[in-house]
Amino acid sequence: MQALNKYVNKSGGLAYNGLMARIDFMKVFLVGGALFLGYHFIFFHEIKHPAGILTQEAPLQTPVIDGFRGVTYKDSFIEPLAQYSLTARILSIEKYWNDHFASIAPIDWAVGWGLMSDSSVIEKLHISQGDRFYFYSWYTPLPVEGSVLNHNSANMHLIPATDSIRSQLGKARVGHIVELKGYLVRVNKKDGTEMKSSLSRDDTGPGACEVM
């Protein structure tokens, strides 16, 4: 401290202030980092569940109500193909900002029901999303056939009808059990491109996602 005091006195307090500034900066940095980690843990960490099927029923798909032909939304016309409702477990979440349909469908959820809502099955899978696809793989023997996993899960391109719904979608976390009601649709953009929903739970590959 004596050596430091001599140096501080010679420099008119600048060295001391600089030292304190660095210390204060580190405090702010550490506190800010802790707040970020706390926020991330509270709002983004996965919801855990014990083993067991959490949502038994498969999605319900029914014909569109007579007379409802669609709506214009932003730069697109949205055509209903079927009414759709489901209760499912969120397996993965991917948000989009820059792809061609991001302004219409800003978020994708990979969801599961039946065996794909069971933690004892999910924990044996590596689940990911990207480029509007949903992927799963496994490294240990599974208790069920891979085709069963496909039949009990889906990748959904979600189109929020209002800002409030968009906000609610953004608050969801992996592991949440969610209930969705709406329409499976075809999105026709003014530039001639389209994004069309699958109407089957058994298909795979391009065009197999649900657009809701």
Short mmCIF file of C-alpha atoms in Angstrom, two decimals:
data_model
loop_
_atom_site.label_atom_id
_atom_site.label_comp_id
_atom_site.label_asym_id
_atom_site.label_seq_id
_atom_site.Cartn_x
_atom_site.Cartn_y
_atom_site.Cartn_z
CA MET A 1 0.00 0.00 0.00
CA GLN A 2 2.89 2.40 0.74
CA ALA A 3 4.38 1.92 -2.72
CA LEU A 4 0.96 2.37 -4.27
CA ASN A 5 0.36 5.55 -2.29
CA LYS A 6 3.63 7.04 -3.51
CA TYR A 7 2.74 6.27 -7.09
CA VAL A 8 -0.76 7.59 -6.72
CA ASN A 9 0.51 10.85 -5.23
CA LYS A 10 2.98 11.38 -8.05
CA SER A 11 0.37 10.85 -10.70
CA GLY A 12 -2.18 13.11 -9.11
CA GLY A 13 -4.54 10.23 -8.37
CA LEU A 14 -4.82 9.02 -11.98
CA ALA A 15 -3.31 5.62 -11.30
CA TYR A 16 -5.60 5.11 -8.34
CA ASN A 17 -8.65 6.17 -10.33
CA GLY A 18 -7.64 3.95 -13.21
CA LEU A 19 -7.26 1.00 -10.85
CA MET A 20 -10.65 1.67 -9.35
CA ALA A 21 -12.17 2.08 -12.82
CA ARG A 22 -10.84 -1.33 -13.81
CA ILE A 23 -12.15 -2.84 -10.59
CA ASP A 24 -15.55 -1.19 -11.08
CA PHE A 25 -15.63 -2.34 -14.69
CA MET A 26 -14.93 -5.92 -13.60
CA LYS A 27 -17.71 -5.65 -11.02
CA VAL A 28 -20.12 -4.42 -13.68
CA PHE A 29 -18.93 -7.11 -16.10
CA LEU A 30 -19.31 -9.87 -13.52
CA VAL A 31 -22.68 -8.63 -12.31
CA GLY A 32 -23.88 -8.20 -15.90
CA GLY A 33 -22.68 -11.69 -16.73
CA ALA A 34 -24.44 -13.12 -13.70
CA LEU A 35 -27.66 -11.33 -14.65
CA PHE A 36 -27.40 -12.66 -18.22
CA LEU A 37 -26.83 -16.20 -17.01
CA GLY A 38 -29.70 -15.88 -14.55
CA TYR A 39 -32.00 -14.53 -17.28
CA HIS A 40 -30.90 -17.28 -19.65
CA PHE A 41 -31.48 -19.95 -16.99
CA ILE A 42 -34.91 -18.64 -16.04
CA PHE A 43 -36.24 -18.00 -19.53
CA PHE A 44 -34.39 -20.45 -21.78
CA HIS A 45 -33.38 -23.56 -19.87
CA GLU A 46 -35.14 -26.81 -20.67
CA ILE A 47 -38.12 -27.92 -18.58
CA LYS A 48 -37.40 -31.38 -17.21
CA HIS A 49 -39.99 -34.13 -16.66
CA PRO A 50 -39.86 -37.61 -15.13
CA ALA A 51 -40.22 -40.66 -17.35
CA GLY A 52 -43.68 -41.38 -18.71
CA ILE A 53 -45.95 -40.31 -21.56
CA LEU A 54 -47.18 -36.75 -20.94
CA THR A 55 -49.48 -36.21 -23.91
CA GLN A 56 -51.23 -39.29 -25.18
CA GLU A 57 -53.51 -38.02 -27.95
CA ALA A 58 -52.34 -37.50 -31.53
CA PRO A 59 -53.14 -34.16 -33.22
CA LEU A 60 -56.71 -33.67 -34.43
CA GLN A 61 -57.14 -32.64 -38.06
CA THR A 62 -60.57 -31.79 -39.46
CA PRO A 63 -61.93 -30.10 -42.62
CA VAL A 64 -61.97 -26.33 -42.92
CA ILE A 65 -65.20 -24.57 -41.97
CA ASP A 66 -67.32 -23.85 -45.05
CA GLY A 67 -66.95 -20.30 -46.30
CA PHE A 68 -63.51 -19.61 -44.84
CA ARG A 69 -61.20 -19.15 -47.83
CA GLY A 70 -58.22 -17.46 -46.26
CA VAL A 71 -56.74 -14.10 -45.33
CA THR A 72 -54.16 -11.65 -46.60
CA TYR A 73 -51.34 -11.27 -44.09
CA LYS A 74 -48.36 -8.98 -44.67
CA ASP A 75 -47.12 -9.76 -48.21
CA SER A 76 -48.86 -13.13 -48.49
CA PHE A 77 -52.20 -14.84 -48.92
CA ILE A 78 -52.77 -17.58 -46.35
CA GLU A 79 -55.06 -20.36 -47.53
CA PRO A 80 -56.48 -22.78 -44.93
CA LEU A 81 -56.12 -26.48 -45.73
CA ALA A 82 -57.43 -28.06 -42.51
CA GLN A 83 -58.36 -27.21 -38.95
CA TYR A 84 -55.73 -28.49 -36.55
CA SER A 85 -55.28 -28.83 -32.82
CA LEU A 86 -52.81 -30.66 -30.64
CA THR A 87 -51.33 -30.94 -27.18
CA ALA A 88 -47.64 -31.74 -27.35
CA ARG A 89 -44.27 -31.44 -25.68
CA ILE A 90 -41.78 -29.00 -27.20
CA LEU A 91 -38.66 -30.91 -28.22
CA SER A 92 -36.71 -28.09 -29.85
CA ILE A 93 -37.12 -24.42 -30.80
CA GLU A 94 -35.57 -22.55 -33.71
CA LYS A 95 -36.16 -18.88 -34.52
CA TYR A 96 -35.70 -17.32 -37.94
CA TRP A 97 -34.94 -13.71 -38.88
CA ASN A 98 -33.49 -13.73 -42.37
CA ASP A 99 -34.94 -16.60 -44.37
CA HIS A 100 -37.56 -16.10 -47.09
CA PHE A 101 -40.55 -16.78 -44.84
CA ALA A 102 -39.24 -15.34 -41.56
CA SER A 103 -41.62 -12.36 -41.66
CA ILE A 104 -44.59 -14.77 -41.81
CA ALA A 105 -43.39 -17.75 -39.77
CA PRO A 106 -40.64 -16.49 -37.42
CA ILE A 107 -40.38 -19.61 -35.26
CA ASP A 108 -40.34 -23.39 -35.66
CA TRP A 109 -41.18 -25.86 -32.93
CA ALA A 110 -40.33 -29.53 -33.06
CA VAL A 111 -43.03 -31.17 -30.95
CA GLY A 112 -43.84 -34.67 -29.77
CA TRP A 113 -46.76 -36.60 -28.37
CA GLY A 114 -47.25 -40.19 -27.27
CA LEU A 115 -43.84 -41.85 -26.94
CA MET A 116 -42.17 -38.67 -28.13
CA SER A 117 -43.40 -36.92 -24.99
CA ASP A 118 -41.74 -39.55 -22.76
CA SER A 119 -38.46 -38.45 -21.19
CA SER A 120 -37.18 -42.04 -21.14
CA VAL A 121 -37.28 -42.00 -24.97
CA ILE A 122 -36.32 -38.35 -25.56
CA GLU A 123 -33.23 -38.58 -23.35
CA LYS A 124 -31.77 -41.18 -25.74
CA LEU A 125 -32.10 -38.85 -28.73
CA HIS A 126 -30.08 -35.97 -30.08
CA ILE A 127 -32.66 -33.47 -31.40
CA SER A 128 -31.85 -30.42 -33.49
CA GLN A 129 -33.33 -28.02 -36.06
CA GLY A 130 -31.99 -25.98 -38.94
CA ASP A 131 -32.96 -24.68 -42.39
CA ARG A 132 -36.62 -25.35 -41.54
CA PHE A 133 -35.97 -29.03 -40.84
CA TYR A 134 -36.08 -31.09 -37.64
CA PHE A 135 -33.60 -33.90 -37.04
CA TYR A 136 -33.19 -36.66 -34.49
CA SER A 137 -30.54 -39.32 -34.06
CA TRP A 138 -29.57 -41.82 -31.40
CA TYR A 139 -26.44 -43.55 -30.17
CA THR A 140 -27.91 -46.23 -27.92
CA PRO A 141 -30.60 -48.84 -28.65
CA LEU A 142 -34.12 -47.43 -28.63
CA PRO A 143 -37.12 -49.12 -27.04
CA VAL A 144 -39.21 -48.42 -30.18
CA GLU A 145 -38.80 -48.38 -33.95
CA GLY A 146 -37.61 -45.19 -35.59
CA SER A 147 -40.85 -45.01 -37.61
CA VAL A 148 -42.79 -44.68 -34.35
CA LEU A 149 -40.75 -41.62 -33.44
CA ASN A 150 -41.58 -40.02 -36.77
CA HIS A 151 -45.29 -40.81 -36.39
CA ASN A 152 -45.33 -39.18 -32.96
CA SER A 153 -43.52 -35.94 -33.71
CA ALA A 154 -43.57 -33.01 -36.12
CA ASN A 155 -41.69 -29.89 -37.12
CA MET A 156 -44.08 -26.93 -37.19
CA HIS A 157 -43.63 -23.57 -38.92
CA LEU A 158 -45.72 -21.29 -36.71
CA ILE A 159 -47.56 -18.22 -38.02
CA PRO A 160 -48.73 -16.04 -35.11
CA ALA A 161 -52.03 -14.30 -35.92
CA THR A 162 -51.30 -11.39 -33.54
CA ASP A 163 -48.35 -9.73 -31.81
CA SER A 164 -49.66 -11.09 -28.51
CA ILE A 165 -49.54 -14.66 -29.80
CA ARG A 166 -46.07 -14.05 -31.21
CA SER A 167 -44.94 -12.87 -27.79
CA GLN A 168 -46.38 -15.98 -26.16
CA LEU A 169 -44.64 -18.25 -28.68
CA GLY A 170 -41.38 -16.49 -27.92
CA LYS A 171 -41.66 -17.27 -24.22
CA ALA A 172 -41.97 -21.03 -24.72
CA ARG A 173 -39.15 -23.31 -23.65
CA VAL A 174 -38.07 -26.81 -24.60
CA GLY A 175 -40.00 -29.20 -22.38
CA HIS A 176 -43.14 -27.10 -22.09
CA ILE A 177 -46.43 -28.89 -22.69
CA VAL A 178 -48.40 -26.70 -25.08
CA GLU A 179 -51.86 -26.68 -26.61
CA LEU A 180 -52.25 -25.21 -30.08
CA LYS A 181 -55.39 -24.57 -32.13
CA GLY A 182 -55.55 -23.11 -35.61
CA TYR A 183 -55.22 -24.09 -39.25
CA LEU A 184 -52.77 -25.94 -41.41
CA VAL A 185 -52.19 -23.58 -44.30
CA ARG A 186 -50.56 -22.80 -47.61
CA VAL A 187 -48.68 -19.48 -47.69
CA ASN A 188 -48.60 -17.82 -51.10
CA LYS A 189 -46.22 -14.84 -51.29
CA LYS A 190 -46.59 -12.06 -53.84
CA ASP A 191 -43.35 -13.13 -55.52
CA GLY A 192 -44.94 -16.47 -56.45
CA THR A 193 -43.21 -18.64 -53.83
CA GLU A 194 -45.19 -20.76 -51.42
CA MET A 195 -44.88 -22.71 -48.20
CA LYS A 196 -47.43 -25.49 -47.97
CA SER A 197 -48.29 -27.54 -44.90
CA SER A 198 -48.16 -31.30 -44.80
CA LEU A 199 -51.50 -32.95 -44.07
CA SER A 200 -49.97 -36.24 -42.91
CA ARG A 201 -48.13 -37.28 -39.76
CA ASP A 202 -46.22 -40.06 -41.51
CA ASP A 203 -44.28 -38.22 -44.22
CA THR A 204 -40.63 -37.19 -44.05
CA GLY A 205 -38.28 -34.90 -45.95
CA PRO A 206 -39.06 -31.65 -47.80
CA GLY A 207 -42.74 -30.70 -47.52
CA ALA A 208 -43.35 -32.87 -44.46
CA CYS A 209 -43.56 -30.02 -41.94
CA GLU A 210 -46.81 -28.60 -40.63
CA VAL A 211 -47.39 -24.91 -41.39
CA MET A 212 -49.82 -23.64 -38.76
#
